[in-house]
Short mmCIF file of C-alpha atoms and ligand atoms in Angstrom, two decimals:
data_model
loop_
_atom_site.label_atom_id
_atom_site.label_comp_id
_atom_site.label_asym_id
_atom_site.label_seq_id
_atom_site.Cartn_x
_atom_site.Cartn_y
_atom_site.Cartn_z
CA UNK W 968 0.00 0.00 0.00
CA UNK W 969 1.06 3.31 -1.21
CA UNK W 970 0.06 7.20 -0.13
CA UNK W 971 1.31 10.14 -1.47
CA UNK W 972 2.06 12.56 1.12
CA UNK W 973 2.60 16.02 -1.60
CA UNK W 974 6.38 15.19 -2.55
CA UNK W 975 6.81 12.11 0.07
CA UNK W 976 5.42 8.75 0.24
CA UNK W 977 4.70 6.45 3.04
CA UNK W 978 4.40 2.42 2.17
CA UNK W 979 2.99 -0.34 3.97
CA UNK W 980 4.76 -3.48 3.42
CA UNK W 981 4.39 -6.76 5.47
CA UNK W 982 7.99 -8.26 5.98
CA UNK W 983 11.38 -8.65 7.70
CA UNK W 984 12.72 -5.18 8.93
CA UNK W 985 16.05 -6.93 8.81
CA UNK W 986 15.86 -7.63 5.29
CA UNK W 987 14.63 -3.55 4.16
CA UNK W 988 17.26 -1.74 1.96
CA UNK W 989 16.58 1.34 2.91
CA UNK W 990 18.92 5.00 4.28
CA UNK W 991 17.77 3.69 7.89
CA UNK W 992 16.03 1.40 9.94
CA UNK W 993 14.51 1.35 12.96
CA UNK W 994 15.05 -0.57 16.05
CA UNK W 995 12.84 -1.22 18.72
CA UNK W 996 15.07 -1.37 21.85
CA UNK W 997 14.55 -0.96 24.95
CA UNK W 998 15.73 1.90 27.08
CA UNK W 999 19.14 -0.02 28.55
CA UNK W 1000 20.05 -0.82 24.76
CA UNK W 1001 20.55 -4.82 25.85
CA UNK W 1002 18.82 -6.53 23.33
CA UNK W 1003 16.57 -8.64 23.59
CA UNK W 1004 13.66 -10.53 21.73
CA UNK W 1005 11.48 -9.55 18.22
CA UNK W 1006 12.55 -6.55 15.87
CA UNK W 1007 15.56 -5.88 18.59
CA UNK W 1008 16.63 -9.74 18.15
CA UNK W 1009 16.31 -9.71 14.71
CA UNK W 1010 18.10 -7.15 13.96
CA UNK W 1011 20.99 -8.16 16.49
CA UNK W 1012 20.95 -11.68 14.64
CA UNK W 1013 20.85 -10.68 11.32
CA UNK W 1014 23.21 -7.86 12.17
CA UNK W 1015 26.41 -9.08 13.42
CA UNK W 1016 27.92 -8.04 17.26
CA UNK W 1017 29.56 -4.30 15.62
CA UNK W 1018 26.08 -2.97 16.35
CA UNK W 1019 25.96 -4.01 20.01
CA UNK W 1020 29.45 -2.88 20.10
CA UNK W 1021 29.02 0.48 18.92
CA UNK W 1022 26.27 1.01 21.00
CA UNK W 1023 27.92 0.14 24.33
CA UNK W 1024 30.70 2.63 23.63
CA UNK W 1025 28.97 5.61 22.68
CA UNK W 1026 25.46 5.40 24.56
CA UNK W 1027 26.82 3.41 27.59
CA UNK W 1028 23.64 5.32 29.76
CA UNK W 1029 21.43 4.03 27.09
CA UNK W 1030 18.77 5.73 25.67
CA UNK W 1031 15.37 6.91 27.38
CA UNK W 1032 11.84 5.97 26.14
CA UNK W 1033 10.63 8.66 23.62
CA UNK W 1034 13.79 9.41 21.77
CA UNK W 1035 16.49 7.26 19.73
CA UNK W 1036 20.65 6.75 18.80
CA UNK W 1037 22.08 6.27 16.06
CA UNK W 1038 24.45 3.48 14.94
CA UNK W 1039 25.88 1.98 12.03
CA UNK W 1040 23.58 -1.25 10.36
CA UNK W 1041 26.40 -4.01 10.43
CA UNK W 1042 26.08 -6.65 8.28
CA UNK W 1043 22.36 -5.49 7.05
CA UNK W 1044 21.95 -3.42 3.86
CA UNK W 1045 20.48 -0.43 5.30
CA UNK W 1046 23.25 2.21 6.27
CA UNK W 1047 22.14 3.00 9.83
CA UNK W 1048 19.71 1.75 12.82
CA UNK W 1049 18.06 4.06 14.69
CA UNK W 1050 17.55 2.86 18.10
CA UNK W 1051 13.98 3.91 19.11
CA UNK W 1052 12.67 3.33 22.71
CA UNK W 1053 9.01 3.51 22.77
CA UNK W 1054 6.95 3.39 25.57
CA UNK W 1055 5.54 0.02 27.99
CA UNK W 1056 2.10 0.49 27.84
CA UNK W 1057 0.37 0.80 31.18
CA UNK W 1058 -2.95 1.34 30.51
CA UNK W 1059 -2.78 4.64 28.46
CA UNK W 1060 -2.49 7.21 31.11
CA UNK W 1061 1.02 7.57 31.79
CA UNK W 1062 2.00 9.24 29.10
CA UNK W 1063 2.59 6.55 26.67
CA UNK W 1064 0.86 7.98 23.46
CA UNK W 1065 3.20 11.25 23.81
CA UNK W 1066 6.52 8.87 23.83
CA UNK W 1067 5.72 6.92 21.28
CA UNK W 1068 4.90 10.05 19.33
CA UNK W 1069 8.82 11.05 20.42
CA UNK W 1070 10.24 7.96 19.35
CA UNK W 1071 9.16 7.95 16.20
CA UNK W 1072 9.79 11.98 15.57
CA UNK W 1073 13.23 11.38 16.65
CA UNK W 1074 13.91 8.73 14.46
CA UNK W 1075 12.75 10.55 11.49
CA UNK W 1076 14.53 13.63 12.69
CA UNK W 1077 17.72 11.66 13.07
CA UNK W 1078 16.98 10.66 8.64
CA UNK W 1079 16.81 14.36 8.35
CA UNK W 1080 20.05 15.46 10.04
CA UNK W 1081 21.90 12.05 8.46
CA UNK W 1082 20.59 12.58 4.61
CA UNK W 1083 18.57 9.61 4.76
CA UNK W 1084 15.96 9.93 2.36
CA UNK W 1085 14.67 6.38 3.37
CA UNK W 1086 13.58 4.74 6.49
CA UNK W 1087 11.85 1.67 7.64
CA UNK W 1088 9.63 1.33 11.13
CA UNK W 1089 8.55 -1.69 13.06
CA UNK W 1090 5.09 -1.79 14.77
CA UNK W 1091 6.82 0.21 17.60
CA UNK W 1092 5.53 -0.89 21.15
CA UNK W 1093 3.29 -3.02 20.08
CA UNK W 1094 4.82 -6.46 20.41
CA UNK W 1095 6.70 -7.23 23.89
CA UNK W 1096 5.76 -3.46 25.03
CA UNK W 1097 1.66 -4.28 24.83
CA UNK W 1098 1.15 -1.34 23.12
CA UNK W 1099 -2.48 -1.86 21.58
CA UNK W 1100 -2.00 -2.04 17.55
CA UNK W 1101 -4.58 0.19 16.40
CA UNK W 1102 -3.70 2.64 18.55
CA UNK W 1103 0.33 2.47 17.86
CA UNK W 1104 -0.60 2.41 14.14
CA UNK W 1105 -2.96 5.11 14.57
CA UNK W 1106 -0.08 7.32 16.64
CA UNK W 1107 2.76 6.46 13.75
CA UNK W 1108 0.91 7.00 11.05
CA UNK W 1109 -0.24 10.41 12.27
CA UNK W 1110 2.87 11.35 13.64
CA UNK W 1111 4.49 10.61 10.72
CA UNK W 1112 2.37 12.12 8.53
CA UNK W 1113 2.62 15.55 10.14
CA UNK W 1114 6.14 15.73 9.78
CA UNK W 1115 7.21 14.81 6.50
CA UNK W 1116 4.39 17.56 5.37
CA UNK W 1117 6.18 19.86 7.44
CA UNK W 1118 9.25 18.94 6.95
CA UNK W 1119 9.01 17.43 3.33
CA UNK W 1120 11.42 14.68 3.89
CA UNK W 1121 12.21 11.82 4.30
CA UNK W 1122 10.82 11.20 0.73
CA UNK W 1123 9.93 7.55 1.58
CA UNK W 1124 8.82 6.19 5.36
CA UNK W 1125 8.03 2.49 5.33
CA UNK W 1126 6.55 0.40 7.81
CA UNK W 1127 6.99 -3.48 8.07
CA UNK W 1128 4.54 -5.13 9.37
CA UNK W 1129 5.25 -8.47 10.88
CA UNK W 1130 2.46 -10.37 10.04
CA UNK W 1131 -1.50 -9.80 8.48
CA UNK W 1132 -2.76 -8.60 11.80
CA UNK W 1133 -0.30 -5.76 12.02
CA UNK W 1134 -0.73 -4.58 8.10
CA UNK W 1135 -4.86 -4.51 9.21
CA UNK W 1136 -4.27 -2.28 11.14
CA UNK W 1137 -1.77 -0.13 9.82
CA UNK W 1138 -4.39 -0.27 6.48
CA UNK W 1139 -6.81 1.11 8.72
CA UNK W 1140 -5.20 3.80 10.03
CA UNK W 1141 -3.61 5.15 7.34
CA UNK W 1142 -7.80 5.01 5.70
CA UNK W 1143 -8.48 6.64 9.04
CA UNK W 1144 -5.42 9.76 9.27
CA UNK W 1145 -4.52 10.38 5.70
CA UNK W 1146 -7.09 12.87 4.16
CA UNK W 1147 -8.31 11.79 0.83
N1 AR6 R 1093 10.42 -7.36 11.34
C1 AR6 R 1093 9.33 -6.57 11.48
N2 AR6 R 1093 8.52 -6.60 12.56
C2 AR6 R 1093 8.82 -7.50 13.53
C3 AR6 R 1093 9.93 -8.36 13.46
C4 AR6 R 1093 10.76 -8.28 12.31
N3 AR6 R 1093 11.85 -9.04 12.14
N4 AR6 R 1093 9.96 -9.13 14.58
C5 AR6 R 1093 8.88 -8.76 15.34
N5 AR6 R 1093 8.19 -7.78 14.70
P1 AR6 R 1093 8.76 -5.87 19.54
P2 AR6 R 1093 8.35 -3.54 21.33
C6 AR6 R 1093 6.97 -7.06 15.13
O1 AR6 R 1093 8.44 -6.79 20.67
O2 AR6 R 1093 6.93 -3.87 21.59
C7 AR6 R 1093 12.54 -6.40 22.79
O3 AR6 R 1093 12.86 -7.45 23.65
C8 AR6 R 1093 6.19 -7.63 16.28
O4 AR6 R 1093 5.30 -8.64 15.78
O5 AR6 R 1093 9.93 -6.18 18.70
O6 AR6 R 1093 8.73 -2.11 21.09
C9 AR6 R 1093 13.37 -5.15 23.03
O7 AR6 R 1093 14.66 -5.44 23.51
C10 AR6 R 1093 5.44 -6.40 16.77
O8 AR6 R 1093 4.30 -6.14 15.95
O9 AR6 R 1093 8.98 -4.36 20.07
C11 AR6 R 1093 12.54 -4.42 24.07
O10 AR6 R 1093 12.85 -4.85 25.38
C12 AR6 R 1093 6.43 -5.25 16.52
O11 AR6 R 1093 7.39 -5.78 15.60
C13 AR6 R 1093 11.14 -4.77 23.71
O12 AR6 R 1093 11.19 -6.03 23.03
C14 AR6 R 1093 7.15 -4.73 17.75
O13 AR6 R 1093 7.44 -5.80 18.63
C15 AR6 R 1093 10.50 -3.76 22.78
O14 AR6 R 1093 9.15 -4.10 22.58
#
């Protein structure tokens, strides 16, 4: 699935984050930058251990939910990873929506200030973190959307959905948030 968003595009895509050659992809980490299971797993796996190395030397406080470091992609074909920390969900009144609103601006902030003119989300929270999917794909898709109009870049977001459930929902909310 394809929308134009005036002189960017955003694409749904069910598949592999790992396997996405694109300027960037995103991680979803967790706030201690450990690894662990899912996207994070994946992309360690697939990776190689010079992406868990570079992390440990330069972010060796980690990185806080609602923002996201940078490192290089390893053995993957996408340049960098951009470790996002979204939020645990915990009912929906602690502030979750707002972080995982700030996760995903500063990843796509990060594409800007790096030249990436590509990136590639997971379904951010919403696997170990419980995040509910409608509402994380609701929350990306609109946060996305409002900055790439403002800031017309990057020219292409993607997000990889995992399986059939995930691209519902994404479908929906992109039929829901993007104005016809
Ligand atoms: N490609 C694309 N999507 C995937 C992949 C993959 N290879 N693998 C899983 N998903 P999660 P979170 C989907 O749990 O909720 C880790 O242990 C998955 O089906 O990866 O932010 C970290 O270390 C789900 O829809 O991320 C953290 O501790 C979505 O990606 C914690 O989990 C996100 O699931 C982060 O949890």
């Amino acid at each position: 699935m394809i929308v134009k968003l005036g002189p960017c595009r955003m694409e749904l895509v069910q598949g592999d984050i790992t396997q996405q050659h694109v300027d960037a992809i995103v991680n979803a980490a967790n706030s201690s930058l450990a690894g662990g299971g899912g996207v994070d797993g994946a992309i360690h796996n697939a990776g190689g251990p010079a992406i868990m190395q570079e992390t440990t030397q330069n972010y060796p406080e980690g990185c806080p939910p609602g923002s996201a470091v940078m490192s290089g992609a390893g053995n993957l074909p996408a340049r960098y990873i951009f470790h996002a920390v979204g939020p645990v969900w915990k009912g929906g009144r602690q502030g979750e929506a707002e972080l995982l609103a700030s996760a995903c601006r500063a990843c796509l902030k990060l594409a800007v200030q790096h030249q990436c003119n590509s990136i590639a989300f997971p379904a951010l929270s919403a696997g170990a973190y419980g995040y509910p999917l409608d509402l994380a794909a609701a929350n990306l898709v609109k946060t996305t959307m409002d900055f790439v109009r403002w800031h017309q870049n990057p020219t292409m977001v993607r997000f990889v959905l995992f399986d059939q459930g995930a691209f519902g929902a994404f479908a929906r909310a992109v039929e829901e948030v993007v104005p016809k």
